[in-house]
mmCIF file of C-alpha atoms in Angstrom:
data_model
loop_
_atom_site.group_PDB
_atom_site.id
_atom_site.type_symbol
_atom_site.label_atom_id
_atom_site.label_comp_id
_atom_site.label_asym_id
_atom_site.label_seq_id
_atom_site.Cartn_x
_atom_site.Cartn_y
_atom_site.Cartn_z
ATOM 1 C CA MET C 76 -8.392 22.305 -6.889
ATOM 2 C CA VAL C 77 -11.400 22.008 -4.602
ATOM 3 C CA ASN C 78 -13.723 19.014 -4.953
ATOM 4 C CA THR C 79 -17.084 18.379 -3.344
ATOM 5 C CA ILE C 80 -17.044 14.809 -2.088
ATOM 6 C CA GLY C 81 -20.270 13.418 -0.711
ATOM 7 C CA PHE C 82 -21.600 10.225 0.805
ATOM 8 C CA PRO C 83 -25.363 10.600 0.199
ATOM 9 C CA GLY C 84 -26.225 7.335 1.914
ATOM 10 C CA LEU C 85 -24.564 8.593 5.093
ATOM 11 C CA GLY C 86 -25.678 12.215 4.762
ATOM 12 C CA LEU C 87 -22.097 13.507 4.557
ATOM 13 C CA GLU C 88 -20.499 16.077 2.253
ATOM 14 C CA PHE C 89 -17.039 17.621 2.284
ATOM 15 C CA GLU C 90 -15.302 20.460 0.438
ATOM 16 C CA ILE C 91 -11.796 19.114 -0.099
ATOM 17 C CA ASN C 92 -8.852 21.085 -1.419
ATOM 18 C CA ARG C 93 -6.116 18.800 -2.748
ATOM 19 C CA VAL C 94 -3.543 21.319 -1.492
ATOM 20 C CA ALA C 95 -3.032 21.292 2.282
ATOM 21 C CA PHE C 96 -0.789 24.379 2.418
ATOM 22 C CA THR C 97 2.075 26.091 0.622
ATOM 23 C CA VAL C 98 5.705 26.485 1.680
ATOM 24 C CA PHE C 99 7.676 29.245 -0.045
ATOM 25 C CA GLY C 100 5.174 29.140 -2.881
ATOM 26 C CA LYS C 101 5.406 25.344 -3.253
ATOM 27 C CA GLU C 102 2.142 23.460 -2.872
ATOM 28 C CA VAL C 103 2.046 20.591 -0.377
ATOM 29 C CA TYR C 104 -0.709 18.092 -1.109
ATOM 30 C CA TRP C 105 -2.818 16.110 1.343
ATOM 31 C CA TYR C 106 -1.839 13.017 -0.636
ATOM 32 C CA ALA C 107 1.808 13.482 0.318
ATOM 33 C CA LEU C 108 0.893 14.139 3.943
ATOM 34 C CA CYS C 109 -1.146 10.923 4.076
ATOM 35 C CA ILE C 110 1.792 8.921 2.728
ATOM 36 C CA LEU C 111 4.219 10.595 5.134
ATOM 37 C CA THR C 112 1.915 10.163 8.140
ATOM 38 C CA GLY C 113 1.377 6.483 7.363
ATOM 39 C CA TYR C 114 5.118 5.978 6.964
ATOM 40 C CA LEU C 115 5.997 7.669 10.260
ATOM 41 C CA LEU C 116 3.290 5.900 12.278
ATOM 42 C CA ALA C 117 4.290 2.565 10.768
ATOM 43 C CA MET C 118 7.935 3.125 11.695
ATOM 44 C CA LEU C 119 6.966 4.243 15.212
ATOM 45 C CA PHE C 120 4.816 1.147 15.766
ATOM 46 C CA VAL C 121 7.445 -1.283 14.508
ATOM 47 C CA THR C 122 10.348 0.281 16.424
ATOM 48 C CA ARG C 123 8.327 0.163 19.662
ATOM 49 C CA THR C 124 7.659 -3.562 19.255
ATOM 50 C CA CYS C 125 10.987 -4.819 17.872
ATOM 51 C CA LYS C 126 12.968 -5.358 21.113
ATOM 52 C CA LYS C 127 10.405 -7.895 22.302
ATOM 53 C CA ARG C 128 11.114 -9.839 19.105
ATOM 54 C CA GLY C 129 14.889 -9.672 19.331
ATOM 55 C CA VAL C 130 15.600 -6.953 16.754
ATOM 56 C CA ASP C 131 17.636 -3.793 17.368
ATOM 57 C CA PRO C 132 15.495 -0.670 16.720
ATOM 58 C CA ASP C 133 18.422 0.937 14.881
ATOM 59 C CA HIS C 134 18.213 -1.793 12.242
ATOM 60 C CA ILE C 135 14.503 -1.098 11.771
ATOM 61 C CA VAL C 136 15.122 2.620 11.340
ATOM 62 C CA ASP C 137 17.780 1.889 8.730
ATOM 63 C CA ILE C 138 15.457 -0.507 6.900
ATOM 64 C CA CYS C 139 12.646 2.074 6.952
ATOM 65 C CA ILE C 140 14.850 4.836 5.543
ATOM 66 C CA TRP C 141 16.355 2.716 2.768
ATOM 67 C CA GLY C 142 12.980 1.067 2.176
ATOM 68 C CA LEU C 143 11.372 4.474 1.650
ATOM 69 C CA ILE C 144 13.982 5.478 -0.922
ATOM 70 C CA PHE C 145 13.922 2.287 -2.951
ATOM 71 C CA GLY C 146 10.195 1.856 -2.395
ATOM 72 C CA LEU C 147 9.614 5.154 -4.204
ATOM 73 C CA VAL C 148 11.984 4.061 -6.948
ATOM 74 C CA GLY C 149 10.153 0.755 -7.299
ATOM 75 C CA ALA C 150 6.746 2.446 -7.286
ATOM 76 C CA ARG C 151 7.787 4.766 -10.099
ATOM 77 C CA ILE C 152 9.487 2.075 -12.203
ATOM 78 C CA TYR C 153 6.478 -0.239 -11.892
ATOM 79 C CA TYR C 154 4.114 2.521 -12.987
ATOM 80 C CA CYS C 155 6.299 3.651 -15.884
ATOM 81 C CA ILE C 156 6.707 0.121 -17.236
ATOM 82 C CA PHE C 157 2.985 -0.513 -17.431
ATOM 83 C CA ASP C 158 1.807 2.983 -18.416
ATOM 84 C CA TRP C 159 4.596 4.305 -20.616
ATOM 85 C CA GLU C 160 2.154 6.137 -22.894
ATOM 86 C CA SER C 161 1.293 8.587 -20.103
ATOM 87 C CA ILE C 162 5.000 9.126 -19.315
ATOM 88 C CA GLY C 163 6.002 9.941 -22.882
ATOM 89 C CA SER C 164 9.743 10.457 -22.454
ATOM 90 C CA PHE C 165 12.682 9.372 -20.325
ATOM 91 C CA VAL C 166 12.933 12.795 -18.686
ATOM 92 C CA ASN C 167 9.365 12.550 -17.377
ATOM 93 C CA ILE C 168 10.254 9.435 -15.367
ATOM 94 C CA PHE C 169 11.779 11.675 -12.720
ATOM 95 C CA LYS C 170 8.729 13.953 -12.377
ATOM 96 C CA ILE C 171 7.086 11.988 -9.573
ATOM 97 C CA TRP C 172 5.374 15.159 -8.321
ATOM 98 C CA GLU C 173 3.123 14.905 -11.367
ATOM 99 C CA GLY C 174 1.766 11.574 -10.099
ATOM 100 C CA GLY C 175 2.257 8.007 -11.202
ATOM 101 C CA LEU C 176 3.235 5.690 -8.356
ATOM 102 C CA ALA C 177 2.115 2.072 -7.918
ATOM 103 C CA ILE C 178 1.820 0.423 -4.510
ATOM 104 C CA TYR C 179 2.962 -2.985 -5.750
ATOM 105 C CA GLY C 180 6.144 -1.431 -7.101
ATOM 106 C CA ALA C 181 6.699 0.250 -3.736
ATOM 107 C CA LEU C 182 6.232 -3.056 -1.916
ATOM 108 C CA ILE C 183 8.602 -4.896 -4.237
ATOM 109 C CA GLY C 184 11.253 -2.195 -3.827
ATOM 110 C CA ALA C 185 10.878 -2.077 -0.039
ATOM 111 C CA VAL C 186 10.919 -5.878 0.386
ATOM 112 C CA LEU C 187 14.023 -6.296 -1.785
ATOM 113 C CA THR C 188 15.725 -3.532 0.179
ATOM 114 C CA ALA C 189 14.866 -5.126 3.528
ATOM 115 C CA PHE C 190 15.997 -8.544 2.276
ATOM 116 C CA THR C 191 19.352 -7.151 1.109
ATOM 117 C CA TYR C 192 19.868 -5.261 4.375
ATOM 118 C CA CYS C 193 19.124 -8.353 6.470
ATOM 119 C CA LYS C 194 21.589 -10.420 4.470
ATOM 120 C CA ILE C 195 24.323 -7.791 4.806
ATOM 121 C CA LYS C 196 23.755 -7.375 8.558
ATOM 122 C CA LYS C 197 23.209 -11.129 9.063
ATOM 123 C CA LEU C 198 19.765 -10.674 10.620
ATOM 124 C CA ASN C 199 17.007 -13.267 10.733
ATOM 125 C CA THR C 200 15.274 -12.130 7.566
ATOM 126 C CA LEU C 201 11.919 -13.834 8.104
ATOM 127 C CA ASN C 202 11.709 -12.600 11.693
ATOM 128 C CA VAL C 203 12.362 -9.033 10.536
ATOM 129 C CA PHE C 204 9.730 -9.395 7.814
ATOM 130 C CA ASP C 205 7.212 -10.626 10.408
ATOM 131 C CA LEU C 206 8.062 -7.670 12.614
ATOM 132 C CA CYS C 207 7.564 -5.160 9.801
ATOM 133 C CA SER C 208 4.310 -6.611 8.422
ATOM 134 C CA PRO C 209 1.960 -4.641 10.725
ATOM 135 C CA GLY C 210 3.821 -1.486 9.716
ATOM 136 C CA LEU C 211 3.131 -2.164 6.050
ATOM 137 C CA LEU C 212 -0.599 -2.367 6.766
ATOM 138 C CA ILE C 213 -0.547 0.780 8.920
ATOM 139 C CA GLY C 214 1.160 2.703 6.131
ATOM 140 C CA GLN C 215 -1.302 1.432 3.544
ATOM 141 C CA ILE C 216 -4.377 2.163 5.675
ATOM 142 C CA ILE C 217 -3.430 5.798 6.172
ATOM 143 C CA GLY C 218 -1.710 6.347 2.834
ATOM 144 C CA ARG C 219 -4.756 5.193 0.849
ATOM 145 C CA TRP C 220 -6.690 8.203 2.176
ATOM 146 C CA GLY C 221 -4.593 10.245 -0.221
ATOM 147 C CA ASN C 222 -6.956 8.995 -2.945
ATOM 148 C CA PHE C 223 -9.866 10.498 -1.011
ATOM 149 C CA PHE C 224 -8.244 13.924 -0.850
ATOM 150 C CA ASN C 225 -7.300 13.722 -4.535
ATOM 151 C CA ALA C 226 -10.785 12.452 -5.519
ATOM 152 C CA GLU C 227 -9.214 9.655 -7.549
ATOM 153 C CA VAL C 228 -8.914 5.860 -7.893
ATOM 154 C CA TYR C 229 -12.592 5.298 -7.218
ATOM 155 C CA GLY C 230 -14.754 2.433 -8.376
ATOM 156 C CA LYS C 231 -17.598 1.915 -10.785
ATOM 157 C CA GLY C 232 -21.110 3.247 -10.331
ATOM 158 C CA THR C 233 -23.198 2.008 -7.417
ATOM 159 C CA GLU C 234 -26.287 2.854 -5.367
ATOM 160 C CA SER C 235 -24.966 1.228 -2.192
ATOM 161 C CA LEU C 236 -25.155 2.874 1.229
ATOM 162 C CA LEU C 237 -21.445 3.763 1.119
ATOM 163 C CA ARG C 238 -21.565 5.274 -2.383
ATOM 164 C CA MET C 239 -19.426 8.339 -2.964
ATOM 165 C CA THR C 240 -20.150 11.290 -5.249
ATOM 166 C CA ILE C 241 -17.571 13.697 -6.657
ATOM 167 C CA ASN C 242 -18.749 17.175 -7.660
ATOM 168 C CA GLY C 243 -22.333 15.948 -8.014
ATOM 169 C CA SER C 244 -21.495 12.845 -10.068
ATOM 170 C CA GLU C 245 -23.315 9.539 -9.848
ATOM 171 C CA GLY C 246 -22.474 7.349 -6.868
ATOM 172 C CA VAL C 247 -19.280 5.300 -7.148
ATOM 173 C CA HIS C 248 -17.559 2.741 -4.938
ATOM 174 C CA PRO C 249 -15.158 4.465 -2.460
ATOM 175 C CA LEU C 250 -12.326 2.022 -2.968
ATOM 176 C CA PHE C 251 -9.999 3.889 -0.608
ATOM 177 C CA LEU C 252 -12.481 3.171 2.188
ATOM 178 C CA TYR C 253 -12.970 -0.481 1.244
ATOM 179 C CA GLU C 254 -9.239 -1.130 1.072
ATOM 180 C CA GLY C 255 -8.619 0.766 4.297
ATOM 181 C CA LEU C 256 -11.195 -1.319 6.175
ATOM 182 C CA TRP C 257 -9.868 -4.540 4.652
ATOM 183 C CA ASN C 258 -6.312 -3.707 5.698
ATOM 184 C CA LEU C 259 -7.492 -2.636 9.159
ATOM 185 C CA LEU C 260 -9.071 -6.052 9.646
ATOM 186 C CA GLY C 261 -5.828 -7.662 8.456
ATOM 187 C CA LEU C 262 -3.841 -5.536 10.919
ATOM 188 C CA ILE C 263 -6.078 -6.626 13.811
ATOM 189 C CA LEU C 264 -5.697 -10.289 12.851
ATOM 190 C CA ILE C 265 -1.905 -10.001 12.640
ATOM 191 C CA ILE C 266 -1.643 -8.268 16.031
ATOM 192 C CA LEU C 267 -3.903 -10.861 17.658
ATOM 193 C CA PHE C 268 -2.189 -13.923 16.242
ATOM 194 C CA ARG C 269 1.436 -12.987 15.457
ATOM 195 C CA ASP C 270 2.731 -14.379 18.758
ATOM 196 C CA LYS C 271 1.066 -17.703 17.969
ATOM 197 C CA LYS C 272 3.018 -18.267 14.752
ATOM 198 C CA LYS C 273 4.659 -21.666 14.353
ATOM 199 C CA ALA C 274 7.543 -20.417 12.214
ATOM 200 C CA ASN C 275 9.254 -17.174 11.288
ATOM 201 C CA GLY C 276 7.817 -15.762 8.091
ATOM 202 C CA GLN C 277 4.219 -16.867 8.648
ATOM 203 C CA VAL C 278 3.091 -13.370 9.610
ATOM 204 C CA PHE C 279 4.671 -11.836 6.528
ATOM 205 C CA PHE C 280 3.206 -14.433 4.196
ATOM 206 C CA PHE C 281 -0.202 -13.910 5.807
ATOM 207 C CA TYR C 282 0.206 -10.213 5.003
ATOM 208 C CA VAL C 283 1.077 -11.086 1.388
ATOM 209 C CA PHE C 284 -1.984 -13.339 1.157
ATOM 210 C CA TRP C 285 -4.361 -10.905 2.870
ATOM 211 C CA TYR C 286 -3.383 -7.787 0.964
ATOM 212 C CA SER C 287 -3.283 -9.631 -2.371
ATOM 213 C CA LEU C 288 -6.743 -11.122 -1.824
ATOM 214 C CA GLY C 289 -8.215 -7.715 -1.070
ATOM 215 C CA ARG C 290 -6.430 -6.126 -4.001
ATOM 216 C CA LEU C 291 -7.613 -8.833 -6.390
ATOM 217 C CA LEU C 292 -11.222 -8.273 -5.364
ATOM 218 C CA LEU C 293 -11.060 -4.477 -5.480
ATOM 219 C CA GLU C 294 -8.946 -4.028 -8.618
ATOM 220 C CA GLY C 295 -11.762 -5.267 -10.833
ATOM 221 C CA MET C 296 -14.082 -2.651 -9.307
ATOM 222 C CA ARG C 297 -11.893 0.266 -10.416
ATOM 223 C CA GLN C 298 -12.781 2.670 -13.157
ATOM 224 C CA PRO C 299 -10.778 1.626 -16.267
ATOM 225 C CA GLN C 300 -8.626 4.784 -16.229
ATOM 226 C CA TYR C 301 -7.170 3.697 -12.886
ATOM 227 C CA ILE C 302 -6.123 0.221 -14.003
ATOM 228 C CA LEU C 303 -2.658 -0.588 -15.351
ATOM 229 C CA TYR C 304 -3.497 -3.207 -17.965
ATOM 230 C CA ALA C 305 -1.315 -6.209 -18.757
ATOM 231 C CA VAL C 306 -3.765 -7.076 -21.533
ATOM 232 C CA GLU C 307 -5.561 -3.934 -22.684
ATOM 233 C CA ASN C 308 -9.089 -3.663 -21.306
ATOM 234 C CA VAL C 309 -8.991 -7.327 -20.243
ATOM 235 C CA VAL C 310 -6.833 -7.891 -17.163
ATOM 236 C CA GLY C 311 -4.796 -5.547 -14.997
ATOM 237 C CA ILE C 312 -1.180 -6.230 -14.117
ATOM 238 C CA SER C 313 -2.003 -5.736 -10.425
ATOM 239 C CA GLN C 314 -4.656 -8.447 -10.677
ATOM 240 C CA ILE C 315 -2.027 -10.848 -11.991
ATOM 241 C CA VAL C 316 0.424 -9.856 -9.250
ATOM 242 C CA ALA C 317 -2.330 -10.170 -6.628
ATOM 243 C CA PHE C 318 -3.247 -13.649 -7.842
ATOM 244 C CA LEU C 319 0.386 -14.719 -7.620
ATOM 245 C CA GLY C 320 0.603 -13.085 -4.195
ATOM 246 C CA ILE C 321 -2.311 -15.183 -2.938
ATOM 247 C CA ILE C 322 -0.589 -18.379 -4.057
ATOM 248 C CA VAL C 323 2.784 -17.343 -2.600
ATOM 249 C CA GLY C 324 1.148 -16.281 0.660
ATOM 250 C CA ILE C 325 -0.738 -19.543 1.123
ATOM 251 C CA CYS C 326 2.361 -21.592 0.294
ATOM 252 C CA GLY C 327 4.462 -19.647 2.784
ATOM 253 C CA ILE C 328 1.892 -19.953 5.578
ATOM 254 C CA PHE C 329 1.711 -23.742 5.326
ATOM 255 C CA ILE C 330 5.207 -24.691 4.139
ATOM 256 C CA LEU C 331 7.285 -22.712 6.634
ATOM 257 C CA PRO C 332 6.036 -24.599 9.740
ATOM 258 C CA LYS C 333 6.838 -27.927 8.084
ATOM 259 C CA LYS C 334 10.346 -26.726 7.245
ATOM 260 C CA ALA C 335 10.773 -25.487 10.824
ATOM 261 C CA GLU C 336 9.813 -28.922 12.179
ATOM 262 C CA LYS C 337 12.406 -30.599 10.001
#
């Protein structure tokens, strides 16, 4: 499907086909390529910086591979739990090519996987989490562009300079762009200040705080059809998780240094 995506305030317009190319008759979507590109660049960045922080690159590669697998599982389970009506039956749970993945589920699955791996291999878990935090933001920055190519997960109507139109529609908030810029700023802050941390884990908990704050602000701007509701038409489950993430992030940032001193 080809969509005409425009940014009238910037004088830009694009004809975007959701399908990038076909392989043996199977369609490959830009969305999948964005996710894959973000994943590979994130892994490349982290593996190139891990020796300086006392972590074997082979462990990072293992964590990335297992994290990808269980991250996808978590993303699908999270989505299915909170939008079972669109799934319909148990068999449809496995049809991830039809869409239905949630980033918070992916993060939960990946973090639990990394935690388990670190415990099994007796690695410094918080140090590994700090090391991987920039990679999470890199993956999210690039992966979120999949929404642009799919012309989906946009915000409510607006007349702002950055408004986006889809097939001649009214202007809407380009949430993929907002979140990408927010995460880019977070990535810059982490890179600038990660070597000034006072305790292992501070970088990761800053990531949790930063991403959750941005998600809380942007989730309420979404069109209702793109919100997984905890209370129908009142509050989204991701807003609740983001709020909790802000609290957890702040607590981790300030408590860990005090524990390290003791």
